Amino acid sequence: SSGINAELMGKLRKVVDKAECVLTICSGSFILQATGALEGRKSTTHWRAADWLRDTGVRVEGERIVQDGKFWSGGGVTAGIDLALAFISSQAGPEMAGIIQLTLEYFPSQEVYAKADQVTNLPPFTPSEGQAYSGMGSPLPEYIVRDMQNKGT
């Protein structure tokens, strides 16, 4: 019921307010939005859900990683590693982030397999059961379009 959700979001908001830093990836931005913590702040989420999040009043940036004060957000779930390394670099320095990157052997190939025209072949975007928002979702963000153009796809 919405009473339970409101109670949960209220408790989460208290935790968020006390936290020094808050990191979220993908649809986690919707949870932060539901607490009211993203009011007037920038954030990001998976590119197909960006317009949906924007419709809730969040200032959505079409970037893989967004920082706004103590709030850090990453796009799709794979952006989580990039988000973690950026956060570690900001807190413990680039040397520490570099050690972790080496330890994880995290060096994405930068190979772009997707082509812009494949977007129209994706199944309809349905965020969750019972939600009215549907269709293809948001357009590709500029950083993905740039990568595709740079790789000639």
mmCIF file with all atom_site columns, C-alpha atoms in Angstrom:
data_model
loop_
_atom_site.group_PDB
_atom_site.id
_atom_site.type_symbol
_atom_site.label_atom_id
_atom_site.label_alt_id
_atom_site.label_comp_id
_atom_site.label_asym_id
_atom_site.label_entity_id
_atom_site.label_seq_id
_atom_site.pdbx_PDB_ins_code
_atom_site.Cartn_x
_atom_site.Cartn_y
_atom_site.Cartn_z
_atom_site.occupancy
_atom_site.B_iso_or_equiv
_atom_site.pdbx_formal_charge
_atom_site.auth_seq_id
_atom_site.auth_comp_id
_atom_site.auth_asym_id
_atom_site.auth_atom_id
_atom_site.pdbx_PDB_model_num
ATOM 1   C CA . SER A 1 1   ? 0.000  0.000  0.000   1.00 0.00 ? 1   SER A CA 1
ATOM 2   C CA . SER A 1 2   ? 1.070  3.609  -0.456  1.00 0.00 ? 2   SER A CA 1
ATOM 3   C CA . GLY A 1 3   ? 1.181  4.106  3.334   1.00 0.00 ? 3   GLY A CA 1
ATOM 4   C CA . ILE A 1 4   ? 3.895  1.475  3.627   1.00 0.00 ? 4   ILE A CA 1
ATOM 5   C CA . ASN A 1 5   ? 5.783  3.025  0.699   1.00 0.00 ? 5   ASN A CA 1
ATOM 6   C CA . ALA A 1 6   ? 5.471  6.497  2.221   1.00 0.00 ? 6   ALA A CA 1
ATOM 7   C CA . GLU A 1 7   ? 6.768  5.217  5.543   1.00 0.00 ? 7   GLU A CA 1
ATOM 8   C CA . LEU A 1 8   ? 9.679  3.441  3.860   1.00 0.00 ? 8   LEU A CA 1
ATOM 9   C CA . MET A 1 9   ? 10.549 6.490  1.743   1.00 0.00 ? 9   MET A CA 1
ATOM 10  C CA . GLY A 1 10  ? 10.433 8.668  4.862   1.00 0.00 ? 10  GLY A CA 1
ATOM 11  C CA . LYS A 1 11  ? 12.863 6.380  6.669   1.00 0.00 ? 11  LYS A CA 1
ATOM 12  C CA . LEU A 1 12  ? 15.134 6.218  3.633   1.00 0.00 ? 12  LEU A CA 1
ATOM 13  C CA . ARG A 1 13  ? 15.068 10.011 3.357   1.00 0.00 ? 13  ARG A CA 1
ATOM 14  C CA . LYS A 1 14  ? 16.351 10.281 6.949   1.00 0.00 ? 14  LYS A CA 1
ATOM 15  C CA . VAL A 1 15  ? 19.258 7.986  6.054   1.00 0.00 ? 15  VAL A CA 1
ATOM 16  C CA . VAL A 1 16  ? 19.956 9.953  2.861   1.00 0.00 ? 16  VAL A CA 1
ATOM 17  C CA . ASP A 1 17  ? 19.893 13.263 4.750   1.00 0.00 ? 17  ASP A CA 1
ATOM 18  C CA . LYS A 1 18  ? 22.478 11.970 7.257   1.00 0.00 ? 18  LYS A CA 1
ATOM 19  C CA . ALA A 1 19  ? 24.760 10.403 4.640   1.00 0.00 ? 19  ALA A CA 1
ATOM 20  C CA . GLU A 1 20  ? 27.956 12.161 3.610   1.00 0.00 ? 20  GLU A CA 1
ATOM 21  C CA . CYS A 1 21  ? 27.611 10.803 0.069   1.00 0.00 ? 21  CYS A CA 1
ATOM 22  C CA . VAL A 1 22  ? 24.852 8.966  -1.775  1.00 0.00 ? 22  VAL A CA 1
ATOM 23  C CA . LEU A 1 23  ? 25.539 6.832  -4.840  1.00 0.00 ? 23  LEU A CA 1
ATOM 24  C CA . THR A 1 24  ? 22.915 5.266  -7.074  1.00 0.00 ? 24  THR A CA 1
ATOM 25  C CA . ILE A 1 25  ? 22.851 3.572  -10.440 1.00 0.00 ? 25  ILE A CA 1
ATOM 26  C CA . CYS A 1 26  ? 20.208 2.885  -13.049 1.00 0.00 ? 26  CYS A CA 1
ATOM 27  C CA . SER A 1 27  ? 16.676 2.905  -11.637 1.00 0.00 ? 27  SER A CA 1
ATOM 28  C CA . GLY A 1 28  ? 17.937 3.653  -8.125  1.00 0.00 ? 28  GLY A CA 1
ATOM 29  C CA . SER A 1 29  ? 17.493 7.316  -9.076  1.00 0.00 ? 29  SER A CA 1
ATOM 30  C CA . PHE A 1 30  ? 13.738 6.704  -8.997  1.00 0.00 ? 30  PHE A CA 1
ATOM 31  C CA . ILE A 1 31  ? 14.016 5.552  -5.391  1.00 0.00 ? 31  ILE A CA 1
ATOM 32  C CA . LEU A 1 32  ? 15.912 8.703  -4.439  1.00 0.00 ? 32  LEU A CA 1
ATOM 33  C CA . GLN A 1 33  ? 13.337 10.762 -6.322  1.00 0.00 ? 33  GLN A CA 1
ATOM 34  C CA . ALA A 1 34  ? 10.554 9.069  -4.347  1.00 0.00 ? 34  ALA A CA 1
ATOM 35  C CA . THR A 1 35  ? 12.194 10.237 -1.102  1.00 0.00 ? 35  THR A CA 1
ATOM 36  C CA . GLY A 1 36  ? 12.224 13.828 -2.354  1.00 0.00 ? 36  GLY A CA 1
ATOM 37  C CA . ALA A 1 37  ? 16.021 13.971 -2.056  1.00 0.00 ? 37  ALA A CA 1
ATOM 38  C CA . LEU A 1 38  ? 16.548 14.778 -5.740  1.00 0.00 ? 38  LEU A CA 1
ATOM 39  C CA . GLU A 1 39  ? 14.294 17.824 -5.757  1.00 0.00 ? 39  GLU A CA 1
ATOM 40  C CA . GLY A 1 40  ? 16.176 20.571 -7.607  1.00 0.00 ? 40  GLY A CA 1
ATOM 41  C CA . ARG A 1 41  ? 19.157 18.281 -8.223  1.00 0.00 ? 41  ARG A CA 1
ATOM 42  C CA . LYS A 1 42  ? 20.773 16.754 -11.288 1.00 0.00 ? 42  LYS A CA 1
ATOM 43  C CA . SER A 1 43  ? 20.835 12.997 -11.735 1.00 0.00 ? 43  SER A CA 1
ATOM 44  C CA . THR A 1 44  ? 20.966 10.302 -14.388 1.00 0.00 ? 44  THR A CA 1
ATOM 45  C CA . THR A 1 45  ? 19.481 6.874  -14.974 1.00 0.00 ? 45  THR A CA 1
ATOM 46  C CA . HIS A 1 46  ? 19.345 4.286  -17.749 1.00 0.00 ? 46  HIS A CA 1
ATOM 47  C CA . TRP A 1 47  ? 18.929 6.185  -20.995 1.00 0.00 ? 47  TRP A CA 1
ATOM 48  C CA . ARG A 1 48  ? 15.561 4.628  -21.844 1.00 0.00 ? 48  ARG A CA 1
ATOM 49  C CA . ALA A 1 49  ? 14.111 5.820  -18.516 1.00 0.00 ? 49  ALA A CA 1
ATOM 50  C CA . ALA A 1 50  ? 15.539 9.355  -18.648 1.00 0.00 ? 50  ALA A CA 1
ATOM 51  C CA . ASP A 1 51  ? 12.360 11.065 -19.871 1.00 0.00 ? 51  ASP A CA 1
ATOM 52  C CA . TRP A 1 52  ? 10.282 9.169  -17.323 1.00 0.00 ? 52  TRP A CA 1
ATOM 53  C CA . LEU A 1 53  ? 12.565 10.372 -14.504 1.00 0.00 ? 53  LEU A CA 1
ATOM 54  C CA . ARG A 1 54  ? 12.556 13.880 -15.997 1.00 0.00 ? 54  ARG A CA 1
ATOM 55  C CA . ASP A 1 55  ? 8.737  13.809 -15.914 1.00 0.00 ? 55  ASP A CA 1
ATOM 56  C CA . THR A 1 56  ? 8.948  13.431 -12.108 1.00 0.00 ? 56  THR A CA 1
ATOM 57  C CA . GLY A 1 57  ? 10.732 16.797 -11.889 1.00 0.00 ? 57  GLY A CA 1
ATOM 58  C CA . VAL A 1 58  ? 14.342 15.586 -11.642 1.00 0.00 ? 58  VAL A CA 1
ATOM 59  C CA . ARG A 1 59  ? 16.922 17.502 -13.709 1.00 0.00 ? 59  ARG A CA 1
ATOM 60  C CA . VAL A 1 60  ? 18.138 14.524 -15.732 1.00 0.00 ? 60  VAL A CA 1
ATOM 61  C CA . GLU A 1 61  ? 21.495 14.825 -17.457 1.00 0.00 ? 61  GLU A CA 1
ATOM 62  C CA . GLY A 1 62  ? 22.191 12.603 -20.469 1.00 0.00 ? 62  GLY A CA 1
ATOM 63  C CA . GLU A 1 63  ? 25.548 11.492 -19.105 1.00 0.00 ? 63  GLU A CA 1
ATOM 64  C CA . ARG A 1 64  ? 26.979 8.202  -17.868 1.00 0.00 ? 64  ARG A CA 1
ATOM 65  C CA . ILE A 1 65  ? 27.940 9.703  -14.474 1.00 0.00 ? 65  ILE A CA 1
ATOM 66  C CA . VAL A 1 66  ? 26.457 12.768 -12.789 1.00 0.00 ? 66  VAL A CA 1
ATOM 67  C CA . GLN A 1 67  ? 27.523 14.363 -9.508  1.00 0.00 ? 67  GLN A CA 1
ATOM 68  C CA . ASP A 1 68  ? 25.447 17.024 -7.790  1.00 0.00 ? 68  ASP A CA 1
ATOM 69  C CA . GLY A 1 69  ? 26.770 17.803 -4.341  1.00 0.00 ? 69  GLY A CA 1
ATOM 70  C CA . LYS A 1 70  ? 26.814 14.649 -2.252  1.00 0.00 ? 70  LYS A CA 1
ATOM 71  C CA . PHE A 1 71  ? 24.688 12.811 -4.827  1.00 0.00 ? 71  PHE A CA 1
ATOM 72  C CA . TRP A 1 72  ? 26.356 10.634 -7.439  1.00 0.00 ? 72  TRP A CA 1
ATOM 73  C CA . SER A 1 73  ? 24.396 8.731  -10.070 1.00 0.00 ? 73  SER A CA 1
ATOM 74  C CA . GLY A 1 74  ? 25.248 6.393  -12.915 1.00 0.00 ? 74  GLY A CA 1
ATOM 75  C CA . GLY A 1 75  ? 23.291 5.482  -16.025 1.00 0.00 ? 75  GLY A CA 1
ATOM 76  C CA . GLY A 1 76  ? 22.642 1.828  -16.696 1.00 0.00 ? 76  GLY A CA 1
ATOM 77  C CA . VAL A 1 77  ? 23.867 -0.822 -14.309 1.00 0.00 ? 77  VAL A CA 1
ATOM 78  C CA . THR A 1 78  ? 27.222 -1.206 -16.104 1.00 0.00 ? 78  THR A CA 1
ATOM 79  C CA . ALA A 1 79  ? 27.939 2.462  -15.358 1.00 0.00 ? 79  ALA A CA 1
ATOM 80  C CA . GLY A 1 80  ? 28.254 1.382  -11.717 1.00 0.00 ? 80  GLY A CA 1
ATOM 81  C CA . ILE A 1 81  ? 31.932 0.479  -12.066 1.00 0.00 ? 81  ILE A CA 1
ATOM 82  C CA . ASP A 1 82  ? 32.692 3.821  -13.717 1.00 0.00 ? 82  ASP A CA 1
ATOM 83  C CA . LEU A 1 83  ? 30.708 5.580  -10.992 1.00 0.00 ? 83  LEU A CA 1
ATOM 84  C CA . ALA A 1 84  ? 32.573 3.716  -8.251  1.00 0.00 ? 84  ALA A CA 1
ATOM 85  C CA . LEU A 1 85  ? 35.983 4.565  -9.724  1.00 0.00 ? 85  LEU A CA 1
ATOM 86  C CA . ALA A 1 86  ? 35.051 8.247  -10.159 1.00 0.00 ? 86  ALA A CA 1
ATOM 87  C CA . PHE A 1 87  ? 33.806 8.381  -6.576  1.00 0.00 ? 87  PHE A CA 1
ATOM 88  C CA . ILE A 1 88  ? 36.914 6.645  -5.213  1.00 0.00 ? 88  ILE A CA 1
ATOM 89  C CA . SER A 1 89  ? 39.086 9.046  -7.196  1.00 0.00 ? 89  SER A CA 1
ATOM 90  C CA . SER A 1 90  ? 37.260 12.024 -5.685  1.00 0.00 ? 90  SER A CA 1
ATOM 91  C CA . GLN A 1 91  ? 37.512 10.665 -2.124  1.00 0.00 ? 91  GLN A CA 1
ATOM 92  C CA . ALA A 1 92  ? 40.834 8.817  -2.017  1.00 0.00 ? 92  ALA A CA 1
ATOM 93  C CA . GLY A 1 93  ? 42.598 10.205 -5.075  1.00 0.00 ? 93  GLY A CA 1
ATOM 94  C CA . PRO A 1 94  ? 43.272 9.027  -8.619  1.00 0.00 ? 94  PRO A CA 1
ATOM 95  C CA . GLU A 1 95  ? 46.134 6.785  -7.490  1.00 0.00 ? 95  GLU A CA 1
ATOM 96  C CA . MET A 1 96  ? 43.782 4.695  -5.364  1.00 0.00 ? 96  MET A CA 1
ATOM 97  C CA . ALA A 1 97  ? 41.232 4.555  -8.175  1.00 0.00 ? 97  ALA A CA 1
ATOM 98  C CA . GLY A 1 98  ? 44.054 3.435  -10.480 1.00 0.00 ? 98  GLY A CA 1
ATOM 99  C CA . ILE A 1 99  ? 45.110 0.634  -8.128  1.00 0.00 ? 99  ILE A CA 1
ATOM 100 C CA . ILE A 1 100 ? 41.518 -0.601 -7.977  1.00 0.00 ? 100 ILE A CA 1
ATOM 101 C CA . GLN A 1 101 ? 41.162 -0.337 -11.748 1.00 0.00 ? 101 GLN A CA 1
ATOM 102 C CA . LEU A 1 102 ? 44.299 -2.428 -12.213 1.00 0.00 ? 102 LEU A CA 1
ATOM 103 C CA . THR A 1 103 ? 43.218 -4.964 -9.596  1.00 0.00 ? 103 THR A CA 1
ATOM 104 C CA . LEU A 1 104 ? 39.827 -5.385 -11.281 1.00 0.00 ? 104 LEU A CA 1
ATOM 105 C CA . GLU A 1 105 ? 41.426 -5.402 -14.746 1.00 0.00 ? 105 GLU A CA 1
ATOM 106 C CA . TYR A 1 106 ? 38.767 -2.888 -15.688 1.00 0.00 ? 106 TYR A CA 1
ATOM 107 C CA . PHE A 1 107 ? 39.736 -1.514 -19.056 1.00 0.00 ? 107 PHE A CA 1
ATOM 108 C CA . PRO A 1 108 ? 36.605 -1.527 -21.222 1.00 0.00 ? 108 PRO A CA 1
ATOM 109 C CA . SER A 1 109 ? 37.433 -2.167 -24.843 1.00 0.00 ? 109 SER A CA 1
ATOM 110 C CA . GLN A 1 110 ? 35.605 0.945  -26.018 1.00 0.00 ? 110 GLN A CA 1
ATOM 111 C CA . GLU A 1 111 ? 34.285 -1.216 -28.830 1.00 0.00 ? 111 GLU A CA 1
ATOM 112 C CA . VAL A 1 112 ? 30.892 0.050  -29.951 1.00 0.00 ? 112 VAL A CA 1
ATOM 113 C CA . TYR A 1 113 ? 28.767 -2.799 -31.239 1.00 0.00 ? 113 TYR A CA 1
ATOM 114 C CA . ALA A 1 114 ? 25.466 -0.936 -31.310 1.00 0.00 ? 114 ALA A CA 1
ATOM 115 C CA . LYS A 1 115 ? 24.232 1.088  -34.247 1.00 0.00 ? 115 LYS A CA 1
ATOM 116 C CA . ALA A 1 116 ? 21.876 4.034  -33.875 1.00 0.00 ? 116 ALA A CA 1
ATOM 117 C CA . ASP A 1 117 ? 19.256 2.427  -36.128 1.00 0.00 ? 117 ASP A CA 1
ATOM 118 C CA . GLN A 1 118 ? 19.011 -0.560 -33.748 1.00 0.00 ? 118 GLN A CA 1
ATOM 119 C CA . VAL A 1 119 ? 17.131 1.616  -31.253 1.00 0.00 ? 119 VAL A CA 1
ATOM 120 C CA . THR A 1 120 ? 13.948 1.249  -33.323 1.00 0.00 ? 120 THR A CA 1
ATOM 121 C CA . ASN A 1 121 ? 14.223 -2.553 -33.058 1.00 0.00 ? 121 ASN A CA 1
ATOM 122 C CA . LEU A 1 122 ? 14.222 -2.579 -29.259 1.00 0.00 ? 122 LEU A CA 1
ATOM 123 C CA . PRO A 1 123 ? 11.103 -3.862 -27.511 1.00 0.00 ? 123 PRO A CA 1
ATOM 124 C CA . PRO A 1 124 ? 8.784  -1.203 -26.068 1.00 0.00 ? 124 PRO A CA 1
ATOM 125 C CA . PHE A 1 125 ? 10.037 0.403  -22.880 1.00 0.00 ? 125 PHE A CA 1
ATOM 126 C CA . THR A 1 126 ? 7.823  -0.540 -19.942 1.00 0.00 ? 126 THR A CA 1
ATOM 127 C CA . PRO A 1 127 ? 9.391  0.597  -16.666 1.00 0.00 ? 127 PRO A CA 1
ATOM 128 C CA . SER A 1 128 ? 7.313  -1.564 -14.372 1.00 0.00 ? 128 SER A CA 1
ATOM 129 C CA . GLU A 1 129 ? 3.990  -3.302 -14.177 1.00 0.00 ? 129 GLU A CA 1
ATOM 130 C CA . GLY A 1 130 ? 1.091  -0.928 -13.742 1.00 0.00 ? 130 GLY A CA 1
ATOM 131 C CA . GLN A 1 131 ? 3.030  2.129  -14.908 1.00 0.00 ? 131 GLN A CA 1
ATOM 132 C CA . ALA A 1 132 ? 1.421  4.255  -17.601 1.00 0.00 ? 132 ALA A CA 1
ATOM 133 C CA . TYR A 1 133 ? 4.739  5.261  -19.198 1.00 0.00 ? 133 TYR A CA 1
ATOM 134 C CA . SER A 1 134 ? 5.403  3.174  -22.285 1.00 0.00 ? 134 SER A CA 1
ATOM 135 C CA . GLY A 1 135 ? 6.792  3.374  -25.786 1.00 0.00 ? 135 GLY A CA 1
ATOM 136 C CA . MET A 1 136 ? 10.397 3.311  -26.878 1.00 0.00 ? 136 MET A CA 1
ATOM 137 C CA . GLY A 1 137 ? 11.640 5.362  -23.945 1.00 0.00 ? 137 GLY A CA 1
ATOM 138 C CA . SER A 1 138 ? 14.014 8.285  -24.156 1.00 0.00 ? 138 SER A CA 1
ATOM 139 C CA . PRO A 1 139 ? 16.228 9.019  -27.151 1.00 0.00 ? 139 PRO A CA 1
ATOM 140 C CA . LEU A 1 140 ? 19.894 8.043  -27.026 1.00 0.00 ? 140 LEU A CA 1
ATOM 141 C CA . PRO A 1 141 ? 21.911 10.507 -24.913 1.00 0.00 ? 141 PRO A CA 1
ATOM 142 C CA . GLU A 1 142 ? 24.590 12.573 -26.631 1.00 0.00 ? 142 GLU A CA 1
ATOM 143 C CA . TYR A 1 143 ? 27.501 10.695 -25.060 1.00 0.00 ? 143 TYR A CA 1
ATOM 144 C CA . ILE A 1 144 ? 26.312 7.440  -26.679 1.00 0.00 ? 144 ILE A CA 1
ATOM 145 C CA . VAL A 1 145 ? 25.624 9.136  -30.029 1.00 0.00 ? 145 VAL A CA 1
ATOM 146 C CA . ARG A 1 146 ? 29.147 10.661 -29.922 1.00 0.00 ? 146 ARG A CA 1
ATOM 147 C CA . ASP A 1 147 ? 30.687 7.236  -29.239 1.00 0.00 ? 147 ASP A CA 1
ATOM 148 C CA . MET A 1 148 ? 28.773 5.746  -32.171 1.00 0.00 ? 148 MET A CA 1
ATOM 149 C CA . GLN A 1 149 ? 29.834 8.588  -34.487 1.00 0.00 ? 149 GLN A CA 1
ATOM 150 C CA . ASN A 1 150 ? 33.469 8.327  -33.381 1.00 0.00 ? 150 ASN A CA 1
ATOM 151 C CA . LYS A 1 151 ? 33.442 4.593  -34.117 1.00 0.00 ? 151 LYS A CA 1
ATOM 152 C CA . GLY A 1 152 ? 31.571 5.026  -37.416 1.00 0.00 ? 152 GLY A CA 1
ATOM 153 C CA . THR A 1 153 ? 28.569 2.869  -36.485 1.00 0.00 ? 153 THR A CA 1
#
